[in-house]
PDB file of C-alpha atoms in Angstrom:
ATOM      1  CA  MET A 669      -6.024   1.085 -25.029  1.00 62.00           C
ATOM      2  CA  SER A 670      -5.707   0.000 -21.434  1.00 80.00           C
ATOM      3  CA  GLN A 671      -2.788  -2.071 -20.243  1.00 90.00           C
ATOM      4  CA  GLU A 672      -2.540  -4.792 -17.798  1.00 93.00           C
ATOM      5  CA  ILE A 673      -0.607  -5.764 -14.791  1.00 93.00           C
ATOM      6  CA  ALA A 674       1.685  -8.678 -14.992  1.00 96.00           C
ATOM      7  CA  VAL A 675       3.212 -10.586 -12.069  1.00 96.00           C
ATOM      8  CA  ILE A 676       6.525 -12.593 -12.115  1.00 97.00           C
ATOM      9  CA  GLY A 677       7.609 -14.820  -9.385  1.00 96.00           C
ATOM     10  CA  SER A 678       7.081 -17.935  -7.486  1.00 96.00           C
ATOM     11  CA  PRO A 679       3.620 -19.564  -7.545  1.00 96.00           C
ATOM     12  CA  ASP A 680       3.250 -18.561  -3.919  1.00 93.00           C
ATOM     13  CA  PHE A 681       3.858 -14.880  -4.943  1.00 93.00           C
ATOM     14  CA  THR A 682       1.729 -14.801  -7.965  1.00 94.00           C
ATOM     15  CA  THR A 683      -1.332 -16.703  -6.603  1.00 94.00           C
ATOM     16  CA  GLY A 684      -2.672 -13.803  -4.532  1.00 91.00           C
ATOM     17  CA  PHE A 685      -2.586 -11.503  -7.558  1.00 91.00           C
ATOM     18  CA  ARG A 686      -4.259 -14.084  -9.789  1.00 93.00           C
ATOM     19  CA  LEU A 687      -7.026 -14.461  -7.222  1.00 93.00           C
ATOM     20  CA  ALA A 688      -7.336 -10.615  -7.297  1.00 91.00           C
ATOM     21  CA  GLY A 689      -7.964 -10.739 -11.077  1.00 92.00           C
ATOM     22  CA  VAL A 690      -4.479 -10.272 -12.525  1.00 94.00           C
ATOM     23  CA  ARG A 691      -4.554 -12.332 -15.710  1.00 95.00           C
ATOM     24  CA  LYS A 692      -0.856 -12.088 -16.972  1.00 96.00           C
ATOM     25  CA  PHE A 693       1.627 -13.919 -14.843  1.00 96.00           C
ATOM     26  CA  GLU A 694       4.856 -15.958 -15.085  1.00 97.00           C
ATOM     27  CA  ASN A 695       5.225 -18.582 -12.421  1.00 97.00           C
ATOM     28  CA  VAL A 696       8.881 -19.325 -11.875  1.00 97.00           C
ATOM     29  CA  PRO A 697       9.504 -21.972  -9.165  1.00 96.00           C
ATOM     30  CA  GLU A 698      12.087 -21.048  -6.475  1.00 94.00           C
ATOM     31  CA  GLU A 699      14.464 -23.824  -7.543  1.00 96.00           C
ATOM     32  CA  ALA A 700      14.399 -22.662 -11.254  1.00 95.00           C
ATOM     33  CA  LYS A 701      14.845 -18.921 -10.769  1.00 96.00           C
ATOM     34  CA  ASP A 702      18.515 -18.956 -11.831  1.00 94.00           C
ATOM     35  CA  GLU A 703      17.672 -20.565 -15.133  1.00 94.00           C
ATOM     36  CA  GLU A 704      14.095 -19.271 -15.949  1.00 96.00           C
ATOM     37  CA  LEU A 705      13.639 -15.812 -14.443  1.00 97.00           C
ATOM     38  CA  ASP A 706      15.504 -13.900 -17.135  1.00 97.00           C
ATOM     39  CA  GLU A 707      13.398 -15.408 -19.845  1.00 97.00           C
ATOM     40  CA  ALA A 708      10.103 -14.653 -17.971  1.00 97.00           C
ATOM     41  CA  VAL A 709      11.141 -11.064 -17.420  1.00 97.00           C
ATOM     42  CA  MET A 710      12.146 -10.494 -21.013  1.00 97.00           C
ATOM     43  CA  ARG A 711       8.907 -12.092 -22.381  1.00 97.00           C
ATOM     44  CA  THR A 712       6.847  -9.840 -20.109  1.00 97.00           C
ATOM     45  CA  LEU A 713       8.931  -6.793 -21.120  1.00 96.00           C
ATOM     46  CA  GLU A 714       8.134  -7.442 -24.789  1.00 96.00           C
ATOM     47  CA  ASP A 715       4.327  -7.847 -24.182  1.00 95.00           C
ATOM     48  CA  GLU A 716       2.752  -4.693 -25.471  1.00 94.00           C
ATOM     49  CA  ASP A 717      -0.404  -5.323 -23.373  1.00 95.00           C
ATOM     50  CA  VAL A 718       1.589  -4.999 -20.145  1.00 95.00           C
ATOM     51  CA  GLY A 719       1.918  -1.633 -18.414  1.00 92.00           C
ATOM     52  CA  ILE A 720       3.139  -2.647 -14.946  1.00 91.00           C
ATOM     53  CA  ILE A 721       5.362  -5.571 -13.949  1.00 93.00           C
ATOM     54  CA  VAL A 722       5.150  -6.593 -10.293  1.00 92.00           C
ATOM     55  CA  MET A 723       8.032  -8.591  -8.792  1.00 93.00           C
ATOM     56  CA  TYR A 724       9.295  -9.522  -5.407  1.00 92.00           C
ATOM     57  CA  GLN A 725      12.338  -7.244  -4.603  1.00 89.00           C
ATOM     58  CA  GLU A 726      14.691 -10.052  -3.710  1.00 92.00           C
ATOM     59  CA  ASP A 727      14.010 -11.786  -7.114  1.00 94.00           C
ATOM     60  CA  LEU A 728      15.959  -9.056  -8.847  1.00 92.00           C
ATOM     61  CA  ASP A 729      19.072 -10.683  -7.397  1.00 93.00           C
ATOM     62  CA  TYR A 730      18.446 -13.725  -9.608  1.00 95.00           C
ATOM     63  CA  LEU A 731      18.474 -11.621 -12.902  1.00 96.00           C
ATOM     64  CA  SER A 732      21.481 -11.355 -15.108  1.00 96.00           C
ATOM     65  CA  ARG A 733      23.053  -7.875 -15.573  1.00 95.00           C
ATOM     66  CA  ASN A 734      21.274  -7.371 -18.941  1.00 95.00           C
ATOM     67  CA  ALA A 735      17.856  -8.484 -17.710  1.00 95.00           C
ATOM     68  CA  ARG A 736      18.183  -6.376 -14.582  1.00 93.00           C
ATOM     69  CA  GLN A 737      19.233  -3.208 -16.548  1.00 92.00           C
ATOM     70  CA  SER A 738      16.330  -3.768 -18.996  1.00 93.00           C
ATOM     71  CA  VAL A 739      13.747  -3.727 -16.148  1.00 91.00           C
ATOM     72  CA  GLU A 740      15.403  -0.867 -14.220  1.00 86.00           C
ATOM     73  CA  ARG A 741      15.449   1.304 -17.396  1.00 88.00           C
ATOM     74  CA  SER A 742      12.118   0.315 -18.624  1.00 88.00           C
ATOM     75  CA  ILE A 743       9.546   3.142 -18.518  1.00 85.00           C
ATOM     76  CA  GLU A 744       6.787   1.109 -20.110  1.00 90.00           C
ATOM     77  CA  PRO A 745       6.136  -1.300 -18.751  1.00 92.00           C
ATOM     78  CA  THR A 746       7.115  -0.031 -15.297  1.00 89.00           C
ATOM     79  CA  LEU A 747       8.612  -2.317 -12.795  1.00 89.00           C
ATOM     80  CA  VAL A 748       7.167  -2.222  -9.245  1.00 87.00           C
ATOM     81  CA  THR A 749       8.895  -4.389  -6.640  1.00 87.00           C
ATOM     82  CA  LEU A 750       7.380  -5.473  -3.354  1.00 86.00           C
ATOM     83  CA  GLY A 751       8.985  -6.679  -0.118  1.00 81.00           C
ATOM     84  CA  GLY A 752      12.696  -6.448   0.586  1.00 68.00           C
ATOM     85  CA  THR A 753      14.333  -3.380   2.197  1.00 60.00           C
ATOM     86  CA  GLY A 754      13.410  -0.754  -0.391  1.00 54.00           C
ATOM     87  CA  GLY A 755      10.726   0.717   1.817  1.00 52.00           C
ATOM     88  CA  ALA A 756       9.322   4.299   1.045  1.00 51.00           C
ATOM     89  CA  SER A 757      12.564   5.397  -0.674  1.00 52.00           C
ATOM     90  CA  GLY A 758      12.317   2.440  -3.060  1.00 60.00           C
ATOM     91  CA  LEU A 759       8.654   3.360  -3.925  1.00 60.00           C
ATOM     92  CA  ARG A 760       9.685   7.050  -4.304  1.00 65.00           C
ATOM     93  CA  ASP A 761      12.333   6.048  -6.881  1.00 69.00           C
ATOM     94  CA  GLN A 762       9.816   3.819  -8.730  1.00 63.00           C
ATOM     95  CA  ILE A 763       7.264   6.644  -8.961  1.00 64.00           C
ATOM     96  CA  LYS A 764       9.884   9.147 -10.067  1.00 67.00           C
ATOM     97  CA  ARG A 765      11.156   6.748 -12.783  1.00 64.00           C
ATOM     98  CA  ALA A 766       7.558   6.051 -13.941  1.00 63.00           C
ATOM     99  CA  ILE A 767       6.328   9.642 -14.299  1.00 62.00           C
ATOM    100  CA  GLY A 768       9.539  11.510 -14.571  1.00 67.00           C
ATOM    101  CA  ILE A 769       9.178  13.804 -11.584  1.00 69.00           C
ATOM    102  CA  ASP A 770       9.647  13.529  -7.824  1.00 68.00           C
ATOM    103  CA  LEU A 771       6.206  14.089  -6.307  1.00 59.00           C
ATOM    104  CA  MET A 772       7.642  14.090  -2.785  1.00 59.00           C
ATOM    105  CA  ASP A 773      10.266  16.737  -3.508  1.00 67.00           C
ATOM    106  CA  GLU A 774      10.194  19.665  -1.054  1.00 63.00           C
TER     107      GLU A 774
END
């Protein structure tokens, strides 16, 4: 069974992914992130059809402690964050968490 990519964030963030063919998304307007982002993340985590969740790095700051821990500890679906200051080391950590080994280890 193949799994899908889901995108969570503002309509401006999700639109490009939707145009590229991503069918699962949660639009959370900027002004509603404090109230609605946790619910959108938890719904997506519980969706068995989702294998990867894409979010904007800075949106993690809006999550409650429980929701943030849930996405950070989740192996399937795996969270991939874009933007922010994570850079290559952030991507390295995400890959390591997803597959269990550090591919860039010397």
